[in-house]
CSV table of C-alpha atoms in Angstrom, one decimal:
chain,number,residue,atom,x,y,z
D,1,MET,CA,5.3,-9.8,3.4
D,2,LEU,CA,1.9,-8.2,3.3
D,3,HIS,CA,-0.5,-8.6,6.2
D,4,PRO,CA,-4.2,-7.5,5.8
D,5,MET,CA,-5.0,-4.9,8.4
D,6,THR,CA,-7.8,-5.7,10.8
D,7,VAL,CA,-10.0,-3.2,12.6
D,8,SER,CA,-8.4,-3.9,16.0
D,9,GLU,CA,-4.9,-3.5,14.4
D,10,ALA,CA,-6.0,-0.2,12.8
D,11,GLU,CA,-7.3,1.0,16.2
D,12,ARG,CA,-3.9,0.2,17.8
D,13,VAL,CA,-2.1,2.1,15.0
D,14,VAL,CA,-4.3,5.1,15.5
D,15,ALA,CA,-3.7,5.0,19.2
D,16,GLY,CA,0.0,4.4,18.8
D,17,ALA,CA,-0.2,1.6,21.3
D,18,SER,CA,0.9,-2.0,20.5
D,19,ASP,CA,-1.0,-4.7,22.4
D,20,GLY,CA,2.3,-6.5,23.1
D,21,SER,CA,1.6,-9.1,20.4
D,22,ALA,CA,1.9,-6.6,17.6
D,23,ARG,CA,5.5,-6.5,16.4
D,24,TRP,CA,6.4,-3.0,15.4
D,25,ALA,CA,9.8,-1.9,14.3
D,26,PRO,CA,11.1,1.3,15.9
D,27,GLY,CA,9.5,4.2,14.1
D,28,TYR,CA,6.3,2.4,13.2
D,29,PRO,CA,3.6,3.7,12.9
D,30,THR,CA,4.5,6.8,11.0
D,31,GLU,CA,2.0,9.8,10.6
D,32,GLU,CA,1.1,8.4,7.2
D,33,ASP,CA,0.4,4.9,8.7
D,34,VAL,CA,-1.9,6.6,11.3
D,35,ALA,CA,-3.7,8.6,8.6
D,36,ALA,CA,-4.2,5.4,6.5
D,37,ALA,CA,-5.5,3.5,9.5
D,38,ARG,CA,-8.0,6.3,10.2
D,39,ARG,CA,-9.2,6.2,6.6
D,40,PHE,CA,-9.5,2.4,6.9
D,41,LEU,CA,-11.6,2.7,10.1
D,42,GLY,CA,-13.8,5.3,8.5
D,43,THR,CA,-14.4,3.0,5.6
D,44,CYS,CA,-15.2,0.1,7.9
D,45,ALA,CA,-17.6,2.3,9.9
D,46,HIS,CA,-19.5,3.6,6.8
D,47,THR,CA,-19.5,0.7,4.3
D,48,GLY,CA,-18.0,-2.4,6.1
D,49,GLY,CA,-14.6,-3.9,5.7
D,50,PRO,CA,-13.0,-2.9,2.4
D,51,GLN,CA,-11.1,-6.2,1.9
D,52,PRO,CA,-9.6,-7.3,-0.4
D,53,PHE,CA,-9.1,-3.6,-1.4
D,54,GLY,CA,-8.1,-2.3,2.0
D,55,ASN,CA,-4.9,-1.6,3.9
D,56,TYR,CA,-1.9,-3.9,4.5
D,57,GLU,CA,1.0,-3.8,6.8
D,58,ILE,CA,4.4,-4.4,5.3
D,59,ARG,CA,6.2,-6.8,7.6
D,60,ARG,CA,9.8,-7.9,7.3
D,61,ARG,CA,10.1,-11.6,6.5
D,62,GLU,CA,13.1,-12.1,8.8
D,63,ASP,CA,11.5,-10.9,12.0
D,64,GLY,CA,7.8,-10.2,11.2
D,65,GLN,CA,8.1,-6.6,12.4
D,66,ALA,CA,5.8,-4.0,10.8
D,67,ILE,CA,7.9,-1.5,8.9
D,68,GLY,CA,5.2,0.4,6.9
D,69,GLY,CA,2.0,0.1,5.0
D,70,LEU,CA,0.4,0.1,1.7
D,71,GLY,CA,-3.0,-0.4,0.3
D,72,PHE,CA,-5.9,0.7,-1.9
D,73,HIS,CA,-7.7,4.0,-1.5
D,74,GLY,CA,-11.0,2.1,-2.1
D,75,PRO,CA,-12.4,-0.5,-4.4
D,76,ALA,CA,-12.1,-0.5,-8.1
D,77,ASP,CA,-14.2,2.2,-9.8
D,78,GLU,CA,-16.6,1.6,-12.7
D,79,ASN,CA,-13.6,1.5,-15.1
D,80,GLY,CA,-11.8,-1.1,-13.1
D,81,SER,CA,-9.3,1.4,-11.7
D,82,VAL,CA,-7.9,1.7,-8.2
D,83,THR,CA,-5.5,4.1,-6.6
D,84,ILE,CA,-2.8,2.9,-4.2
D,85,GLY,CA,-0.5,4.4,-1.6
D,86,TYR,CA,2.5,3.1,0.4
D,87,GLY,CA,5.2,4.2,2.8
D,88,LEU,CA,8.0,2.8,5.0
D,89,ILE,CA,9.7,3.8,8.2
D,90,GLN,CA,12.9,5.7,7.6
D,91,SER,CA,15.2,2.9,8.6
D,92,ALA,CA,13.6,0.4,6.1
D,93,ARG,CA,13.9,2.7,3.1
D,94,GLY,CA,16.3,1.8,0.3
D,95,LYS,CA,16.4,-1.9,1.0
D,96,GLY,CA,13.8,-3.1,-1.6
D,97,TYR,CA,10.9,-3.6,0.8
D,98,ALA,CA,8.6,-1.0,-0.9
D,99,SER,CA,9.3,-2.4,-4.4
D,100,GLU,CA,8.7,-6.0,-3.3
D,101,ALA,CA,5.4,-5.0,-1.5
D,102,LEU,CA,4.2,-2.9,-4.4
D,103,ARG,CA,4.9,-5.7,-6.9
D,104,ALA,CA,2.8,-8.1,-4.7
D,105,LEU,CA,0.0,-5.5,-4.4
D,106,LEU,CA,0.0,-5.1,-8.2
D,107,GLN,CA,-0.2,-8.8,-8.8
D,108,PHE,CA,-3.0,-9.0,-6.2
D,109,ALA,CA,-4.9,-6.3,-8.0
D,110,GLN,CA,-4.5,-7.9,-11.4
D,111,ALA,CA,-5.6,-11.3,-10.0
D,112,HIS,CA,-8.7,-9.6,-8.6
D,113,GLY,CA,-9.8,-8.2,-12.0
D,114,VAL,CA,-8.4,-4.7,-11.6
D,115,ALA,CA,-7.7,-3.1,-15.0
D,116,CYS,CA,-5.6,-0.1,-13.9
D,117,VAL,CA,-3.6,0.8,-10.8
D,118,LYS,CA,-2.7,4.5,-10.2
D,119,GLY,CA,-0.3,6.1,-7.9
D,120,ASP,CA,1.5,9.4,-7.4
D,121,ALA,CA,4.6,10.9,-5.8
D,122,ASP,CA,5.8,14.4,-5.1
D,123,HIS,CA,8.2,15.8,-7.7
D,124,ASP,CA,11.1,15.6,-5.3
D,125,ASN,CA,10.3,12.1,-4.1
D,126,LEU,CA,12.5,10.3,-6.6
D,127,ALA,CA,12.7,7.2,-4.4
D,128,SER,CA,9.0,6.6,-4.6
D,129,GLN,CA,9.0,7.4,-8.3
D,130,HIS,CA,11.7,4.7,-8.7
D,131,VAL,CA,9.7,2.2,-6.7
D,132,MET,CA,6.7,2.6,-9.0
D,133,THR,CA,8.7,2.3,-12.2
D,134,ALA,CA,10.6,-0.6,-10.8
D,135,ALA,CA,7.3,-2.4,-10.1
D,136,GLY,CA,6.2,-1.8,-13.7
D,137,MET,CA,4.1,1.4,-13.4
D,138,GLN,CA,4.6,4.0,-16.1
D,139,PRO,CA,4.6,7.8,-15.9
D,140,ALA,CA,1.1,9.1,-16.7
D,141,GLY,CA,1.4,12.8,-16.3
D,142,LYS,CA,2.2,15.5,-13.8
D,143,ASP,CA,0.9,18.6,-12.2
D,144,ALA,CA,2.5,21.4,-10.2
D,145,HIS,CA,3.0,19.1,-7.2
D,146,VAL,CA,3.1,15.4,-8.2
D,147,ARG,CA,3.9,13.0,-10.9
D,148,TYR,CA,1.3,10.3,-11.7
D,149,PHE,CA,2.0,6.7,-12.5
D,150,GLU,CA,-0.2,3.8,-13.6
D,151,ILE,CA,-0.2,0.3,-14.9
D,152,THR,CA,-3.0,-1.2,-17.0
D,153,TRP,CA,-3.8,-4.8,-18.0
D,154,THR,CA,-6.2,-6.3,-20.4
D,155,GLY,CA,-7.8,-9.7,-19.9
D,156,THR,CA,-7.5,-9.7,-16.1
D,157,SER,CA,-9.0,-12.6,-14.3
D,158,ALA,CA,-11.0,-11.9,-11.2
D,159,ASN,CA,-11.0,-15.6,-10.4
D,160,ALA,CA,-7.3,-15.9,-9.8
D,161,GLY,CA,-6.2,-16.0,-6.2
D,162,PRO,CA,-3.9,-13.6,-4.3
D,163,ARG,CA,-0.2,-14.1,-4.7
D,164,PHE,CA,1.3,-13.0,-1.4
């Protein structure tokens, strides 16, 4: 399940210190989670909270433990496009959590009027490439380091509610 990250949660992730009520699976937060939380805090400090286009923790339904994160790199641009990123702790990979979370995030983006969602993965990160294609994203090019993926919609409805 996706949980919108708050400023206090992001501060704890950056500090690497759970407050006791936060339920973190072993290995959470990763370096990538800390970097995403820092970006989130920077955005909050400069422009206010980015929700709904902010960061989310991925939490296992069965125990509520945080096992990774995903989110938007900012609000939609003038063309209605957003870029996303995601990651899981090592022990949670290969179990369908990333695909489920990405599908939910894509539905959320579409429901909020986003016309295009973009993502990328290193050439050797076949698992992440598979997650994006399994969620409905299509290859959209590559460069020397990464492969790009995207999904586009027409007739999106910004009035629809979130679906997670």
